[in-house]
Tab-separated table of C-alpha atoms and ligand atoms in Angstrom:
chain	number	residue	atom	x	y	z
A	1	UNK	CA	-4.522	-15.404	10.065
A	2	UNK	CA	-1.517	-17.774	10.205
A	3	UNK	CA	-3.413	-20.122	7.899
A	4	UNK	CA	-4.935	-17.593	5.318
A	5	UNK	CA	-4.016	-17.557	2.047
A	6	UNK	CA	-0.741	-16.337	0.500
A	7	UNK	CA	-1.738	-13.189	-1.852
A	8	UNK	CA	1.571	-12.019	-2.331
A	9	UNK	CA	4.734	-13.833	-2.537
A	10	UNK	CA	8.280	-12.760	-3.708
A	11	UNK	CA	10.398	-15.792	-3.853
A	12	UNK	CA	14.071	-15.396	-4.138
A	13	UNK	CA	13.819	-12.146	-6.443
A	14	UNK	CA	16.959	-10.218	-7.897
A	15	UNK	CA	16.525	-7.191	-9.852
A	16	UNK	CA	19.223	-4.606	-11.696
A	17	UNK	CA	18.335	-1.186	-12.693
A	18	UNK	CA	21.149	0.276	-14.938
A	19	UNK	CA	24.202	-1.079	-13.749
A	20	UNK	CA	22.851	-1.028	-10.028
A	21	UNK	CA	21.692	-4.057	-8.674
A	22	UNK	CA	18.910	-2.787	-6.450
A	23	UNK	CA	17.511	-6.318	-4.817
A	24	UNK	CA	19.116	-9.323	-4.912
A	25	UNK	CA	17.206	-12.395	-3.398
A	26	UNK	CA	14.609	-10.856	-1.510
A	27	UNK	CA	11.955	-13.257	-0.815
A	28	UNK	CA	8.486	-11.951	1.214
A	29	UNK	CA	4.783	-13.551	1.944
A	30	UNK	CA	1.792	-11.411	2.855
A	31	UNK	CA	-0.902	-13.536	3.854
A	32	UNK	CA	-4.934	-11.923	3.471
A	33	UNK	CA	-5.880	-9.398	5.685
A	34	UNK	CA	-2.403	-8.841	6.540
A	35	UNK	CA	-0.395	-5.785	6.118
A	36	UNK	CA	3.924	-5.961	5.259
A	37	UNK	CA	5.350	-2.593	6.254
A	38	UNK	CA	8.346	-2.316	3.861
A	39	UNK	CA	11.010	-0.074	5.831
A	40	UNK	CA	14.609	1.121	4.390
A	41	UNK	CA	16.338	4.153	3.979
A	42	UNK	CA	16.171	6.371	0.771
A	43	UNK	CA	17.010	3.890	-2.117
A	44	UNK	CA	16.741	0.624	-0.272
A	45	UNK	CA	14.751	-0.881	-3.437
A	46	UNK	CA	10.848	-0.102	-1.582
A	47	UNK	CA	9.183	1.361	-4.476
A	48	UNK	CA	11.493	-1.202	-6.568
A	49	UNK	CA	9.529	-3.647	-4.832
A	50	UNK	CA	6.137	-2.614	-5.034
A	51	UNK	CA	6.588	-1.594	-8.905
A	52	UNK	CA	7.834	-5.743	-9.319
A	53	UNK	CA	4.506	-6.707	-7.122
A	54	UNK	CA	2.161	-5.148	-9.969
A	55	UNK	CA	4.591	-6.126	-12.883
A	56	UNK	CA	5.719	-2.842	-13.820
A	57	UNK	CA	8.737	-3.888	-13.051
A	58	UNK	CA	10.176	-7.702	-14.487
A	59	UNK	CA	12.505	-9.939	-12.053
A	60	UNK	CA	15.652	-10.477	-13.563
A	61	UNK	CA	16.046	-13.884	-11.583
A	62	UNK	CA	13.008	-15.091	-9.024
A	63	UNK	CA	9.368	-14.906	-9.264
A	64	UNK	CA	6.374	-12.650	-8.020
A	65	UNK	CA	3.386	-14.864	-7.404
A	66	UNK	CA	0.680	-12.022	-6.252
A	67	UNK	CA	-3.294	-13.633	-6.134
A	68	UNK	CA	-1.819	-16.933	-7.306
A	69	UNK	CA	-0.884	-15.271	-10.318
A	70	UNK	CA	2.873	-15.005	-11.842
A	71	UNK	CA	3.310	-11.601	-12.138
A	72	UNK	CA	6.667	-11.825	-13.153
A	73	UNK	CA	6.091	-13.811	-16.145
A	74	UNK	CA	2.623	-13.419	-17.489
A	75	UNK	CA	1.338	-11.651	-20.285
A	76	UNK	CA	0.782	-7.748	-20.067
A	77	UNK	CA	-3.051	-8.505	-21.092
A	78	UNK	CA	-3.251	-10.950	-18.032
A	79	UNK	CA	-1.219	-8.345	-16.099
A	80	UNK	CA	-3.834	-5.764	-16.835
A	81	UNK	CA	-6.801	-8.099	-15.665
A	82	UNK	CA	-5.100	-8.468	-12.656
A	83	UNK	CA	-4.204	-4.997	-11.472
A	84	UNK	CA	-7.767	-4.088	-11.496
A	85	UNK	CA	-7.930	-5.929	-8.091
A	86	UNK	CA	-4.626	-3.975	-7.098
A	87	UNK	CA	-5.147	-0.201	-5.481
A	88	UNK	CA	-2.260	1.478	-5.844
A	89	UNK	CA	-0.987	4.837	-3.869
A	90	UNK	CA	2.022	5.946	-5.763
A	91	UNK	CA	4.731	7.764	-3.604
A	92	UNK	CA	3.704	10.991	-5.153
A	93	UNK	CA	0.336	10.909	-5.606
A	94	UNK	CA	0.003	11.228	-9.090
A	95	UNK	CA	-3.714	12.385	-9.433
A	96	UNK	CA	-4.862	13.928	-13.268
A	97	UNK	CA	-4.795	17.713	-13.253
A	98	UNK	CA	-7.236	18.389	-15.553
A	99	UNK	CA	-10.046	16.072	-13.741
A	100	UNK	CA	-11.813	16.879	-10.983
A	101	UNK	CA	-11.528	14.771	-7.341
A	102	UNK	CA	-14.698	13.068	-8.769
A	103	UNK	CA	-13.709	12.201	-12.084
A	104	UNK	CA	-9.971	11.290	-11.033
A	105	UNK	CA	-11.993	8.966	-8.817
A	106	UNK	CA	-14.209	7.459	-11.152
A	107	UNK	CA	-11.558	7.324	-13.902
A	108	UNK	CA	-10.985	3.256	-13.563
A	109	UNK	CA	-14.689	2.747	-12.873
A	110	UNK	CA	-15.739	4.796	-15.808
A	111	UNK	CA	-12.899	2.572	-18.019
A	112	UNK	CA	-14.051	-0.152	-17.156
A	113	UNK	CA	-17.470	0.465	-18.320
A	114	UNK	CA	-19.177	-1.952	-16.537
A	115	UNK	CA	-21.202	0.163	-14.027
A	116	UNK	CA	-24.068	2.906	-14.911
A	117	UNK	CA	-23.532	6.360	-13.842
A	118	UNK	CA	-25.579	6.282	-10.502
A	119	UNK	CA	-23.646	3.350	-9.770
A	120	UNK	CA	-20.196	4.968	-10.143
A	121	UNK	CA	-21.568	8.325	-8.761
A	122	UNK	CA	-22.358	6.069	-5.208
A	123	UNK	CA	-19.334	4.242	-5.507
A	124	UNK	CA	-17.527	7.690	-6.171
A	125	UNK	CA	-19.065	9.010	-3.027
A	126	UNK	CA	-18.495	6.194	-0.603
A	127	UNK	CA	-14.679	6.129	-0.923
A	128	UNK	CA	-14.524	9.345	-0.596
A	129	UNK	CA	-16.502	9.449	2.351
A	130	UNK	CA	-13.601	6.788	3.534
A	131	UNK	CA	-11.447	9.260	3.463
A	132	UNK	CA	-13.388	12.255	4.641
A	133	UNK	CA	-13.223	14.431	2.049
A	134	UNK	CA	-17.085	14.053	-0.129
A	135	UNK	CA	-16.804	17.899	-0.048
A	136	UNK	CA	-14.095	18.157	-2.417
A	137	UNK	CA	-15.606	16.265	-5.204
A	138	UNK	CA	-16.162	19.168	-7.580
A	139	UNK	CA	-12.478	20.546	-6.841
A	140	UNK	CA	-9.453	20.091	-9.238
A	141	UNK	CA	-6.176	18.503	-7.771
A	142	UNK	CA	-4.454	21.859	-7.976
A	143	UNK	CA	-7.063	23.452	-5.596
A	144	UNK	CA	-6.241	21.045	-2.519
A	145	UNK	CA	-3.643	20.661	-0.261
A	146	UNK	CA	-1.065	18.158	0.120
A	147	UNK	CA	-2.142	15.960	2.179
A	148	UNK	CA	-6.102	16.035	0.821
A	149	UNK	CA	-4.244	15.123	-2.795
A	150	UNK	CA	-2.469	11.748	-0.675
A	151	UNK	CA	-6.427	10.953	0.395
A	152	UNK	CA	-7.951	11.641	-3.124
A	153	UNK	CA	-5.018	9.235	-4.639
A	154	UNK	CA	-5.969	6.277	-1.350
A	155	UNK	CA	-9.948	7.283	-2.090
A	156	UNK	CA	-9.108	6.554	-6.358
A	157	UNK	CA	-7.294	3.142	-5.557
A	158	UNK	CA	-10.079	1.667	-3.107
A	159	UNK	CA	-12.648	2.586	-6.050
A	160	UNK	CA	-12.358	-0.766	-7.546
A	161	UNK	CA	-12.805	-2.285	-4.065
A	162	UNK	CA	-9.361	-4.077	-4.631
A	163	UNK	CA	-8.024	-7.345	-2.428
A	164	UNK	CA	-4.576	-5.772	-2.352
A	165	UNK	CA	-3.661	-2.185	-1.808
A	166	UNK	CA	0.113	-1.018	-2.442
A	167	UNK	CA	0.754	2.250	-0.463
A	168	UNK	CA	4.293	3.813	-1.381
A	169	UNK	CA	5.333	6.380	1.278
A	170	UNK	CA	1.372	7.326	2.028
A	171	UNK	CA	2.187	10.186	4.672
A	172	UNK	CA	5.054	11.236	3.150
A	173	UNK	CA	5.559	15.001	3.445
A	174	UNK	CA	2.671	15.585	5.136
A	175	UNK	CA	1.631	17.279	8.969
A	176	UNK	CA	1.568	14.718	12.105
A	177	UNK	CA	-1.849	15.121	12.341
A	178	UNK	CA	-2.986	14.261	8.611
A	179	UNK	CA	-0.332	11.475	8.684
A	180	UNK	CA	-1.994	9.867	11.200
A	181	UNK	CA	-5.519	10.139	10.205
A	182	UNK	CA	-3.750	8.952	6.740
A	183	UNK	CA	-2.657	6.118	9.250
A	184	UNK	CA	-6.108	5.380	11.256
A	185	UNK	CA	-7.891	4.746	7.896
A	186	UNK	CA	-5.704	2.174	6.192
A	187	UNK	CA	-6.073	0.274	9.671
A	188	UNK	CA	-9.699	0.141	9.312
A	189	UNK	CA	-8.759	-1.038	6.006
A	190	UNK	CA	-6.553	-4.247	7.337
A	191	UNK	CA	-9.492	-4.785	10.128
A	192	UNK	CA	-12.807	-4.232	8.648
A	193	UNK	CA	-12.152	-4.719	4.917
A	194	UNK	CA	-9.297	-7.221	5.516
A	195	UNK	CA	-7.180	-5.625	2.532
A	196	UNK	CA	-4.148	-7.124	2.309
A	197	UNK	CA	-0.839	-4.700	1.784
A	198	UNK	CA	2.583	-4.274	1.558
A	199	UNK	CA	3.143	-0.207	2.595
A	200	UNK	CA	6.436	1.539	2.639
A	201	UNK	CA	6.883	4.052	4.875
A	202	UNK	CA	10.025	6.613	6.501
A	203	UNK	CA	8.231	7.140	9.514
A	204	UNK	CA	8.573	4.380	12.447
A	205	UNK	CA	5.440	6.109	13.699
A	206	UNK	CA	3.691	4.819	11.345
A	207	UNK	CA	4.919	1.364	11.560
A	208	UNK	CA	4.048	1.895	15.504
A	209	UNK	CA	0.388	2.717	15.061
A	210	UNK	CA	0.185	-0.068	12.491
A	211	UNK	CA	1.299	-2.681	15.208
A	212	UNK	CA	-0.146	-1.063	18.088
A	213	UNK	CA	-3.730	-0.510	16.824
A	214	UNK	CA	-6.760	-2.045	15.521
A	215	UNK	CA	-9.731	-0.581	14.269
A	216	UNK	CA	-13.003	-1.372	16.633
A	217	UNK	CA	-16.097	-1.681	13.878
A	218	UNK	CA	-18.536	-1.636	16.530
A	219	UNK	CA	-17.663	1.707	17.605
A	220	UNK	CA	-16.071	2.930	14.804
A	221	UNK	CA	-13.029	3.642	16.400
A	222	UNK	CA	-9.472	3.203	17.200
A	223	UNK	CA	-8.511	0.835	20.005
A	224	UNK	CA	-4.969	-0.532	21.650
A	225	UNK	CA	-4.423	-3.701	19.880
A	226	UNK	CA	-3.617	-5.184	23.385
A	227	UNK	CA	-1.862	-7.815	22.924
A	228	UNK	CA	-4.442	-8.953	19.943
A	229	UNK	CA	-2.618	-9.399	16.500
A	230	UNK	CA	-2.898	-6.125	14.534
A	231	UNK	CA	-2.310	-8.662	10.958
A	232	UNK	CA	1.045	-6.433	10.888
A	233	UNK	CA	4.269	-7.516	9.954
A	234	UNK	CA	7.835	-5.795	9.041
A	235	UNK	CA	10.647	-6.056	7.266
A	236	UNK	CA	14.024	-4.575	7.034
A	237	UNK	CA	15.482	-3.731	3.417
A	238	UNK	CA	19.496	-2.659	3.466
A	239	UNK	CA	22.160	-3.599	0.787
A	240	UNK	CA	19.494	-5.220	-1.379
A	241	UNK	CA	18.306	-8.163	0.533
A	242	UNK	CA	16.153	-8.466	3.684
A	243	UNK	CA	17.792	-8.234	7.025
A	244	UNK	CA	14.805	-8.361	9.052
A	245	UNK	CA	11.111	-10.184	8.581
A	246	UNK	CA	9.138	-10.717	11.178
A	247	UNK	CA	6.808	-9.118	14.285
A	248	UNK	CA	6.761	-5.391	15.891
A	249	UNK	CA	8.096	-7.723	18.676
A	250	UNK	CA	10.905	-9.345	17.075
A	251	UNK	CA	11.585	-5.704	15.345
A	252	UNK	CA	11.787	-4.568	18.634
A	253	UNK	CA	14.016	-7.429	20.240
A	254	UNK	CA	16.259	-7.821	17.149
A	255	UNK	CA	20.181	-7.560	17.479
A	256	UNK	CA	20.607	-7.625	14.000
A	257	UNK	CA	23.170	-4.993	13.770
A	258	UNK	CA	21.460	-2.457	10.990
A	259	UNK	CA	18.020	-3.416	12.324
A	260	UNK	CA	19.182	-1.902	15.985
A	261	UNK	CA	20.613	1.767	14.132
A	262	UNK	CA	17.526	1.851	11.651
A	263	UNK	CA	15.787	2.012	14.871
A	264	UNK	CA	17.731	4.401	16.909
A	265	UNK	CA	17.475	7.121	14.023
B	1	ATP	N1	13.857	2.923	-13.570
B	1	ATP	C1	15.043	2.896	-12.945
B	1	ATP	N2	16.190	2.877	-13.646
B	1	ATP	C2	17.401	2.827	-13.036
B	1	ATP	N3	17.551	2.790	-11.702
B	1	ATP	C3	16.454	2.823	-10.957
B	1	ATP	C4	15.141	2.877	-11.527
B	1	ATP	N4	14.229	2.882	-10.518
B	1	ATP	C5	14.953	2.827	-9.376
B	1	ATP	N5	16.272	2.793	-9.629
B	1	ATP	C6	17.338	2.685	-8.621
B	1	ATP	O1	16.989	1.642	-7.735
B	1	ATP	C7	17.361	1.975	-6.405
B	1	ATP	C8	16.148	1.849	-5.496
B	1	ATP	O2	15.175	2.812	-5.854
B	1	ATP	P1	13.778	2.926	-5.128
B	1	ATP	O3	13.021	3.986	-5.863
B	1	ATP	O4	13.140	1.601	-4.996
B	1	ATP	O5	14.212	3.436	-3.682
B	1	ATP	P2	13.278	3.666	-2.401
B	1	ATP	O6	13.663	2.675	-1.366
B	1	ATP	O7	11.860	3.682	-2.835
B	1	ATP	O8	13.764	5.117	-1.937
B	1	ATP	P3	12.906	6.367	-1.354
B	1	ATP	O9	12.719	6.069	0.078
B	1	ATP	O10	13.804	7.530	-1.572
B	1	ATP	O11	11.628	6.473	-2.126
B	1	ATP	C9	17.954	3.376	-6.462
B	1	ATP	O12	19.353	3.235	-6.501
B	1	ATP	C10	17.436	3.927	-7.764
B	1	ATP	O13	18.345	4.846	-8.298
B	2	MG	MG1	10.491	5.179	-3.059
């Protein structure tokens, strides 16, 4: 994995929002297959920095390289091309009320209009089978609970079978037990589809499972990572730059002074 490919790359990026400068020089590399867990407290600059990996957001100094294209500087029609191979779970989870789970689903596949009906209706199905939750198909957003709304949003950005998936805060708000089945399915993600991510998360127990796991195709299941690389990498955000990139191990080992209270909260 060392030697894979770079899909996303901030180098030296500054950004101001208002009058607050929210990152200032952050530079990052995801390699393929990999996932970056973004961690921070409330207004570190997180979803700042996923919105600048998809171009919503524009660099005032620095560049966003993300599938060897320059996010931060190309055209919005180029842009648009290019987030079609970009899942994105928003930190709320921003489904359409007035569309079913199926159609909510389909909605980029049916925009697209390159696929027939039975070939969106199977491709409808199978990432919603990902996520456990085919029986809901016929249900409206408003009918579900919170955490089946987080795996309809996750089941809508996989529909394009995309290289990168963006997860902002994906078990935020929601029981231990969802979170972590939340958890267990975007590391069969990283290990069987070899989706490369950058998630932001509040919980360290998610960051834990993410290192400590890896997802066993053979059986289908979840296994200790045992000392095999779980593709998982971290990184600190505090007073707009990075003060920590690296392993679960050097997380764990670091002395870096905000790195050692983050992780005592
Ligand atoms: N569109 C915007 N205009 C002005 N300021 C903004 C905008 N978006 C974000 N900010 C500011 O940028 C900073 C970082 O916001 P961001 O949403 O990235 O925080 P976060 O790390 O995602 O926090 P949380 O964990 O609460 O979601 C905050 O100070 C926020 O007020
Ligand atoms: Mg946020």
């Amino acid at each position: 994995m060392a030697d894979a490919p770079i899909e996303i790359e901030f180098d030296n990026v500054s950004i101001t929002l208002g009058a607050t400068p929210v990152l200032r020089g952050l530079s990052l590399r995801v390699r393929r297959g990999e996932t970056k867990v973004l961690l921070g407290e409330s207004g570190a600059g997180k979803s700042v920095a996923l919105k600048l990996a998809i171009g919503l957001l524009r660099p005032d100094q620095g560049r966003v390289i993300v599938l060897g294209e320059p996010v931060s500087t190309m055209p919005e029609a180029a842009l648009y091309r290019l987030r079609r191979r970009i899942g994105i779970v928003f930190q709320e989870s921003a489904l359409f009320d007035s569309l079913t789970v199926r159609d909510n689903v389909a909605y980029r596949l049916d925009e697209e209009h390159a696929m027939d009906l039975e070939a969106i209706d199977a491709r409808v199905r199978a990432c919603l089978a990902a996520v456990e939750l085919e029986e809901v198909m016929d249900k409206f957003p408003a009918e579900l609970s919170g955490g089946m709304q987080r795996r309809v949003a996750i089941a809508r950005a996989l529909a394009t079978e995309p290289e990168i998936m963006l997860f902002d805060s994906p078990t935020g708000g929601l029981d231990p037990i969802t979170a972590t089945n939340i958890m267990e399915q975007i590391i069969r993600l990283r290990d069987v589809n070899h989706v490369t991510s950058l998630l932001v998360t509040h919980r360290l127990q998610d960051a834990a499972m993410l290192a400590a796991y890896r997802w066993d195709a053979e059986h289908n299941a979840l296994r200790p990572a045992d000392g095999m690389s779980a593709h998982t990498s971290f990184l600190v955000l505090h007073d707009q730059h990075a003060v920590f990139d690296g392993s679960a191990a050097e997380l764990h080992a670091s002395t870096q002074p905000y790195v050692q209270h983050f992780l005592q909260i």
